[in-house]
PDB file of C-alpha atoms in Angstrom:
ATOM      1  CA  MET A 769      -4.933 -27.677  -8.684  1.00  0.00           C
ATOM      2  CA  LYS A 770      -1.260 -28.477  -8.149  1.00  0.00           C
ATOM      3  CA  PHE A 771       1.639 -27.614 -10.415  1.00  0.00           C
ATOM      4  CA  LEU A 772       5.398 -27.165 -10.306  1.00  0.00           C
ATOM      5  CA  ILE A 773       7.444 -24.271 -11.611  1.00  0.00           C
ATOM      6  CA  LYS A 774      11.043 -25.377 -12.073  1.00  0.00           C
ATOM      7  CA  ASN A 775      13.966 -23.295 -10.862  1.00  0.00           C
ATOM      8  CA  SER A 776      15.219 -23.196 -14.447  1.00  0.00           C
ATOM      9  CA  GLU A 777      12.040 -21.337 -15.445  1.00  0.00           C
ATOM     10  CA  ILE A 778      12.247 -18.856 -12.563  1.00  0.00           C
ATOM     11  CA  PHE A 779      15.917 -18.043 -12.981  1.00  0.00           C
ATOM     12  CA  SER A 780      16.250 -18.466 -16.733  1.00  0.00           C
ATOM     13  CA  ASP A 781      16.792 -14.747 -17.348  1.00  0.00           C
ATOM     14  CA  ILE A 782      19.279 -14.122 -14.524  1.00  0.00           C
ATOM     15  CA  GLU A 783      22.565 -13.368 -16.213  1.00  0.00           C
ATOM     16  CA  ALA A 784      24.783 -14.136 -13.218  1.00  0.00           C
ATOM     17  CA  GLU A 785      26.554 -17.364 -12.351  1.00  0.00           C
ATOM     18  CA  LYS A 786      26.097 -18.735  -8.865  1.00  0.00           C
ATOM     19  CA  PRO A 787      29.379 -18.211  -7.004  1.00  0.00           C
ATOM     20  CA  LYS A 788      31.332 -21.370  -6.208  1.00  0.00           C
ATOM     21  CA  PHE A 789      32.819 -21.517  -2.737  1.00  0.00           C
ATOM     22  CA  ASN A 790      35.316 -23.938  -1.266  1.00  0.00           C
ATOM     23  CA  THR A 791      34.094 -26.312   1.447  1.00  0.00           C
ATOM     24  CA  TYR A 792      33.149 -24.556   4.729  1.00  0.00           C
ATOM     25  CA  VAL A 793      33.309 -21.038   3.220  1.00  0.00           C
ATOM     26  CA  SER A 794      29.569 -20.499   2.833  1.00  0.00           C
ATOM     27  CA  PRO A 795      28.549 -21.884   6.272  1.00  0.00           C
ATOM     28  CA  LEU A 796      31.366 -19.927   7.944  1.00  0.00           C
ATOM     29  CA  LEU A 797      30.347 -16.682   6.262  1.00  0.00           C
ATOM     30  CA  ASN A 798      26.724 -17.369   7.135  1.00  0.00           C
ATOM     31  CA  LEU A 799      27.674 -17.940  10.778  1.00  0.00           C
ATOM     32  CA  ALA A 800      29.837 -14.808  10.869  1.00  0.00           C
ATOM     33  CA  ASN A 801      26.961 -12.833   9.361  1.00  0.00           C
ATOM     34  CA  GLN A 802      24.561 -14.146  11.997  1.00  0.00           C
ATOM     35  CA  PHE A 803      26.854 -12.886  14.744  1.00  0.00           C
ATOM     36  CA  ALA A 804      27.679  -9.619  12.975  1.00  0.00           C
ATOM     37  CA  GLN A 805      24.026  -9.054  11.957  1.00  0.00           C
ATOM     38  CA  ALA A 806      25.499  -7.336   8.917  1.00  0.00           C
ATOM     39  CA  THR A 807      22.555  -7.928   6.586  1.00  0.00           C
ATOM     40  CA  ARG A 808      19.681  -7.044   8.898  1.00  0.00           C
ATOM     41  CA  PRO A 809      16.938  -4.912   7.264  1.00  0.00           C
ATOM     42  CA  HIS A 810      17.929  -1.774   9.182  1.00  0.00           C
ATOM     43  CA  LYS A 811      21.386  -2.047   7.600  1.00  0.00           C
ATOM     44  CA  VAL A 812      20.813  -3.282   4.062  1.00  0.00           C
ATOM     45  CA  GLY A 813      17.146  -2.398   3.586  1.00  0.00           C
ATOM     46  CA  LYS A 814      13.886  -4.320   3.728  1.00  0.00           C
ATOM     47  CA  MET A 815      14.128  -6.408   0.578  1.00  0.00           C
ATOM     48  CA  SER A 816      10.432  -7.328   0.404  1.00  0.00           C
ATOM     49  CA  GLU A 817       9.545  -3.621   0.219  1.00  0.00           C
ATOM     50  CA  LEU A 818      12.429  -2.591  -2.029  1.00  0.00           C
ATOM     51  CA  ILE A 819      11.706  -5.239  -4.647  1.00  0.00           C
ATOM     52  CA  LYS A 820       8.115  -3.990  -4.903  1.00  0.00           C
ATOM     53  CA  GLN A 821       9.412  -0.510  -5.749  1.00  0.00           C
ATOM     54  CA  PHE A 822      11.688  -1.894  -8.459  1.00  0.00           C
ATOM     55  CA  THR A 823      10.218  -1.531 -11.960  1.00  0.00           C
ATOM     56  CA  GLY A 824      12.953  -3.167 -14.034  1.00  0.00           C
ATOM     57  CA  ASN A 825      13.352  -6.749 -15.218  1.00  0.00           C
ATOM     58  CA  LYS A 826      17.078  -7.434 -15.337  1.00  0.00           C
ATOM     59  CA  LEU A 827      19.525  -8.318 -12.606  1.00  0.00           C
ATOM     60  CA  SER A 828      21.825  -5.477 -13.670  1.00  0.00           C
ATOM     61  CA  GLU A 829      18.920  -3.032 -13.339  1.00  0.00           C
ATOM     62  CA  TRP A 830      18.106  -4.340  -9.857  1.00  0.00           C
ATOM     63  CA  GLU A 831      21.762  -3.959  -8.825  1.00  0.00           C
ATOM     64  CA  GLU A 832      21.808  -0.373 -10.068  1.00  0.00           C
ATOM     65  CA  PHE A 833      18.506   0.391  -8.315  1.00  0.00           C
ATOM     66  CA  TYR A 834      19.659  -1.173  -5.043  1.00  0.00           C
ATOM     67  CA  LEU A 835      23.059   0.540  -4.953  1.00  0.00           C
ATOM     68  CA  LYS A 836      21.409   3.875  -5.661  1.00  0.00           C
ATOM     69  CA  ASN A 837      19.232   3.419  -2.561  1.00  0.00           C
ATOM     70  CA  TYR A 838      21.894   1.792  -0.377  1.00  0.00           C
ATOM     71  CA  PRO A 839      25.277   2.842  -1.791  1.00  0.00           C
ATOM     72  CA  ASN A 840      27.357   1.792   1.235  1.00  0.00           C
ATOM     73  CA  ALA A 841      25.413  -1.215   2.513  1.00  0.00           C
ATOM     74  CA  ILE A 842      27.413  -3.975   0.839  1.00  0.00           C
ATOM     75  CA  SER A 843      30.847  -2.570   1.672  1.00  0.00           C
ATOM     76  CA  ARG A 844      29.741  -2.031   5.284  1.00  0.00           C
ATOM     77  CA  ALA A 845      28.446  -5.610   5.475  1.00  0.00           C
ATOM     78  CA  VAL A 846      31.771  -6.878   4.113  1.00  0.00           C
ATOM     79  CA  LYS A 847      33.672  -4.993   6.827  1.00  0.00           C
ATOM     80  CA  GLU A 848      31.409  -6.261   9.612  1.00  0.00           C
ATOM     81  CA  ILE A 849      31.598  -9.875   8.419  1.00  0.00           C
ATOM     82  CA  ARG A 850      35.388  -9.604   7.976  1.00  0.00           C
ATOM     83  CA  TYR A 851      35.639  -8.386  11.577  1.00  0.00           C
ATOM     84  CA  LYS A 852      33.761 -11.473  12.790  1.00  0.00           C
ATOM     85  CA  ILE A 853      35.856 -13.792  10.612  1.00  0.00           C
ATOM     86  CA  ASN A 854      38.990 -12.340  12.220  1.00  0.00           C
ATOM     87  CA  GLU A 855      37.457 -12.994  15.638  1.00  0.00           C
ATOM     88  CA  PHE A 856      36.731 -16.571  14.543  1.00  0.00           C
ATOM     89  CA  LYS A 857      40.364 -17.038  13.457  1.00  0.00           C
ATOM     90  CA  GLU A 858      41.644 -15.824  16.802  1.00  0.00           C
ATOM     91  CA  THR A 859      39.180 -18.040  18.669  1.00  0.00           C
ATOM     92  CA  ILE A 860      39.959 -21.110  16.541  1.00  0.00           C
ATOM     93  CA  GLU A 861      43.690 -20.715  17.133  1.00  0.00           C
ATOM     94  CA  ASN A 862      43.053 -20.797  20.901  1.00  0.00           C
ATOM     95  CA  ILE A 863      40.834 -23.894  20.930  1.00  0.00           C
ATOM     96  CA  THR A 864      42.645 -26.720  22.699  1.00  0.00           C
ATOM     97  CA  ASP A 865      41.812 -30.433  22.879  1.00  0.00           C
ATOM     98  CA  GLU A 866      40.631 -29.772  26.428  1.00  0.00           C
ATOM     99  CA  THR A 867      38.217 -27.123  25.143  1.00  0.00           C
ATOM    100  CA  ILE A 868      36.861 -29.546  22.558  1.00  0.00           C
ATOM    101  CA  GLU A 869      36.515 -32.301  25.175  1.00  0.00           C
ATOM    102  CA  ASP A 870      34.579 -29.952  27.495  1.00  0.00           C
ATOM    103  CA  TRP A 871      32.269 -29.002  24.606  1.00  0.00           C
ATOM    104  CA  VAL A 872      31.628 -32.615  23.575  1.00  0.00           C
ATOM    105  CA  LYS A 873      30.937 -33.676  27.173  1.00  0.00           C
ATOM    106  CA  ASP A 874      28.513 -30.792  27.625  1.00  0.00           C
ATOM    107  CA  LEU A 875      26.684 -31.765  24.423  1.00  0.00           C
ATOM    108  CA  VAL A 876      26.636 -35.534  24.849  1.00  0.00           C
ATOM    109  CA  ILE A 877      26.322 -35.867  28.609  1.00  0.00           C
ATOM    110  CA  VAL A 878      24.999 -32.674  30.234  1.00  0.00           C
ATOM    111  CA  LYS A 879      22.574 -31.439  27.565  1.00  0.00           C
ATOM    112  CA  THR A 880      21.178 -34.921  26.895  1.00  0.00           C
ATOM    113  CA  PHE A 881      20.499 -35.496  30.593  1.00  0.00           C
ATOM    114  CA  ALA A 882      19.061 -31.981  31.055  1.00  0.00           C
ATOM    115  CA  GLY A 883      16.808 -32.515  28.031  1.00  0.00           C
ATOM    116  CA  LEU A 884      15.394 -35.715  29.484  1.00  0.00           C
ATOM    117  CA  ARG A 885      14.848 -34.015  32.831  1.00  0.00           C
ATOM    118  CA  PHE A 886      13.007 -31.164  31.078  1.00  0.00           C
ATOM    119  CA  GLN A 887      10.796 -33.635  29.246  1.00  0.00           C
ATOM    120  CA  MET A 888      10.013 -35.685  32.333  1.00  0.00           C
ATOM    121  CA  ALA A 889       9.301 -32.595  34.446  1.00  0.00           C
ATOM    122  CA  ILE A 890       6.955 -31.220  31.775  1.00  0.00           C
ATOM    123  CA  LEU A 891       5.097 -34.519  31.320  1.00  0.00           C
ATOM    124  CA  LYS A 892       4.691 -34.915  35.082  1.00  0.00           C
ATOM    125  CA  LYS A 893       3.417 -31.355  35.603  1.00  0.00           C
ATOM    126  CA  ILE A 894       0.850 -31.617  32.805  1.00  0.00           C
ATOM    127  CA  SER A 895      -0.259 -35.015  34.089  1.00  0.00           C
ATOM    128  CA  GLU A 896      -0.828 -33.526  37.548  1.00  0.00           C
ATOM    129  CA  SER A 897      -2.793 -30.614  36.070  1.00  0.00           C
ATOM    130  CA  LEU A 898      -5.089 -33.140  34.359  1.00  0.00           C
ATOM    131  CA  GLY A 899      -5.812 -35.064  37.545  1.00  0.00           C
ATOM    132  CA  GLY A 900      -2.936 -37.513  37.467  1.00  0.00           C
ATOM    133  CA  VAL A 901      -3.343 -39.220  34.084  1.00  0.00           C
ATOM    134  CA  GLU A 902      -0.608 -41.675  33.121  1.00  0.00           C
ATOM    135  CA  TYR A 903       2.456 -40.341  31.352  1.00  0.00           C
ATOM    136  CA  ARG A 904       5.732 -41.718  30.060  1.00  0.00           C
ATOM    137  CA  LEU A 905       8.739 -40.904  27.904  1.00  0.00           C
ATOM    138  CA  ALA A 906       8.802 -42.173  24.314  1.00  0.00           C
ATOM    139  CA  THR A 907      10.510 -45.364  23.172  1.00  0.00           C
ATOM    140  CA  LEU A 908      13.333 -45.197  20.610  1.00  0.00           C
ATOM    141  CA  ASN A 909      10.903 -46.146  17.842  1.00  0.00           C
ATOM    142  CA  GLU A 910       8.479 -43.405  18.914  1.00  0.00           C
ATOM    143  CA  GLU A 911      11.305 -40.857  19.105  1.00  0.00           C
ATOM    144  CA  SER A 912      12.115 -41.549  15.443  1.00  0.00           C
ATOM    145  CA  LYS A 913       8.594 -40.258  14.668  1.00  0.00           C
ATOM    146  CA  GLY A 914       9.165 -36.989  16.520  1.00  0.00           C
ATOM    147  CA  ILE A 915       7.331 -38.158  19.658  1.00  0.00           C
ATOM    148  CA  ASP A 916       8.883 -37.336  23.037  1.00  0.00           C
ATOM    149  CA  GLY A 917       6.320 -38.948  25.313  1.00  0.00           C
ATOM    150  CA  TYR A 918       2.708 -39.758  26.074  1.00  0.00           C
ATOM    151  CA  ILE A 919       0.157 -38.105  28.323  1.00  0.00           C
ATOM    152  CA  GLY A 920      -2.722 -40.508  28.614  1.00  0.00           C
ATOM    153  CA  LYS A 921      -3.413 -41.771  25.077  1.00  0.00           C
ATOM    154  CA  TYR A 922      -1.942 -38.704  23.383  1.00  0.00           C
ATOM    155  CA  ALA A 923       1.498 -38.629  21.779  1.00  0.00           C
ATOM    156  CA  VAL A 924       3.268 -35.362  22.525  1.00  0.00           C
ATOM    157  CA  SER A 925       6.316 -33.614  21.157  1.00  0.00           C
ATOM    158  CA  ILE A 926       8.205 -31.255  23.464  1.00  0.00           C
ATOM    159  CA  LYS A 927      10.006 -28.410  21.723  1.00  0.00           C
ATOM    160  CA  PRO A 928      11.696 -25.153  22.744  1.00  0.00           C
ATOM    161  CA  ARG A 929       9.612 -22.079  21.933  1.00  0.00           C
ATOM    162  CA  THR A 930      12.217 -21.023  19.339  1.00  0.00           C
ATOM    163  CA  TYR A 931      11.363 -24.155  17.315  1.00  0.00           C
ATOM    164  CA  GLU A 932       7.981 -22.727  16.314  1.00  0.00           C
ATOM    165  CA  GLY A 933       9.509 -19.848  14.379  1.00  0.00           C
ATOM    166  CA  LYS A 934      12.064 -21.849  12.434  1.00  0.00           C
ATOM    167  CA  GLN A 935      11.575 -22.227   8.717  1.00  0.00           C
ATOM    168  CA  SER A 936      12.111 -25.323   6.578  1.00  0.00           C
ATOM    169  CA  LEU A 937      12.206 -27.754   9.469  1.00  0.00           C
ATOM    170  CA  PRO A 938      13.147 -31.181   8.101  1.00  0.00           C
ATOM    171  CA  GLU A 939      11.727 -33.150  11.035  1.00  0.00           C
ATOM    172  CA  GLU A 940       8.381 -34.863  10.574  1.00  0.00           C
ATOM    173  CA  ILE A 941       6.451 -34.878  13.829  1.00  0.00           C
ATOM    174  CA  GLN A 942       3.721 -37.503  14.215  1.00  0.00           C
ATOM    175  CA  ALA A 943       2.650 -36.381  17.677  1.00  0.00           C
ATOM    176  CA  ASP A 944      -0.931 -35.360  18.484  1.00  0.00           C
ATOM    177  CA  ILE A 945       0.167 -32.282  20.425  1.00  0.00           C
ATOM    178  CA  ILE A 946       3.259 -30.084  20.459  1.00  0.00           C
ATOM    179  CA  ILE A 947       4.197 -28.707  23.857  1.00  0.00           C
ATOM    180  CA  TYR A 948       6.427 -25.635  23.788  1.00  0.00           C
ATOM    181  CA  TYR A 949       8.741 -24.616  26.577  1.00  0.00           C
ATOM    182  CA  LYS A 950      10.940 -21.633  27.266  1.00  0.00           C
ATOM    183  CA  LYS A 951      13.724 -21.566  29.815  1.00  0.00           C
ATOM    184  CA  THR A 952      13.444 -18.595  32.148  1.00  0.00           C
ATOM    185  CA  LYS A 953      15.486 -17.383  35.087  1.00  0.00           C
ATOM    186  CA  ASN A 954      13.111 -19.177  37.456  1.00  0.00           C
ATOM    187  CA  GLY A 955      12.457 -22.416  35.564  1.00  0.00           C
ATOM    188  CA  ILE A 956      10.608 -23.605  32.460  1.00  0.00           C
ATOM    189  CA  GLN A 957       7.613 -21.783  30.993  1.00  0.00           C
ATOM    190  CA  VAL A 958       5.354 -24.348  29.273  1.00  0.00           C
ATOM    191  CA  GLU A 959       2.624 -23.698  26.726  1.00  0.00           C
ATOM    192  CA  PHE A 960       0.235 -26.117  24.992  1.00  0.00           C
ATOM    193  CA  ASP A 961      -3.378 -26.500  23.921  1.00  0.00           C
ATOM    194  CA  GLU A 962      -4.966 -28.189  26.923  1.00  0.00           C
ATOM    195  CA  HIS A 963      -8.266 -28.694  25.049  1.00  0.00           C
ATOM    196  CA  LYS A 964      -6.600 -31.281  22.820  1.00  0.00           C
ATOM    197  CA  LEU A 965      -5.604 -33.327  25.847  1.00  0.00           C
ATOM    198  CA  LYS A 966      -9.130 -33.221  27.209  1.00  0.00           C
ATOM    199  CA  GLY A 967     -10.754 -34.173  23.930  1.00  0.00           C
TER     200      GLY A 967
END
């Protein structure tokens, strides 16, 4: 059985308007919070556990319950995020055109080339481990499907290990196998299900 519960049904009894922010405000605050780590569970509480302890039904009751358990958490988070925002302001004021050019070159030239080298090195190493099966990088059309290359007849996608833990990934990968890698001090640590390549 499949069914849809609309947001309007879920949030119909929440008596608070969604705050409206100017352009860039929300992503900037989100970024500052990521660096400040101001809303980590050890600072503001583990919400999944707290909400289970809550016996009320209204937003105002939840706010009262939360603030009773964590009376200083929000004000502390505000201070920590404000500190990061001030650091951002100082950093932004010192960004020159030369800084921006260096960043763009690193992104467009260095990281692109390094990424291709990673992919080729990984494909080659796996090919060798399988007795020298053919391998190649993906074509532009194949890349649009989330495929980075082929090992034998199998389409593979090569992703950093951090990719696996990300939520709500918009990319649709049509590869047979995902190969994960992690950069270490000594090189690249690669992990994949070799049984799929031998099947």
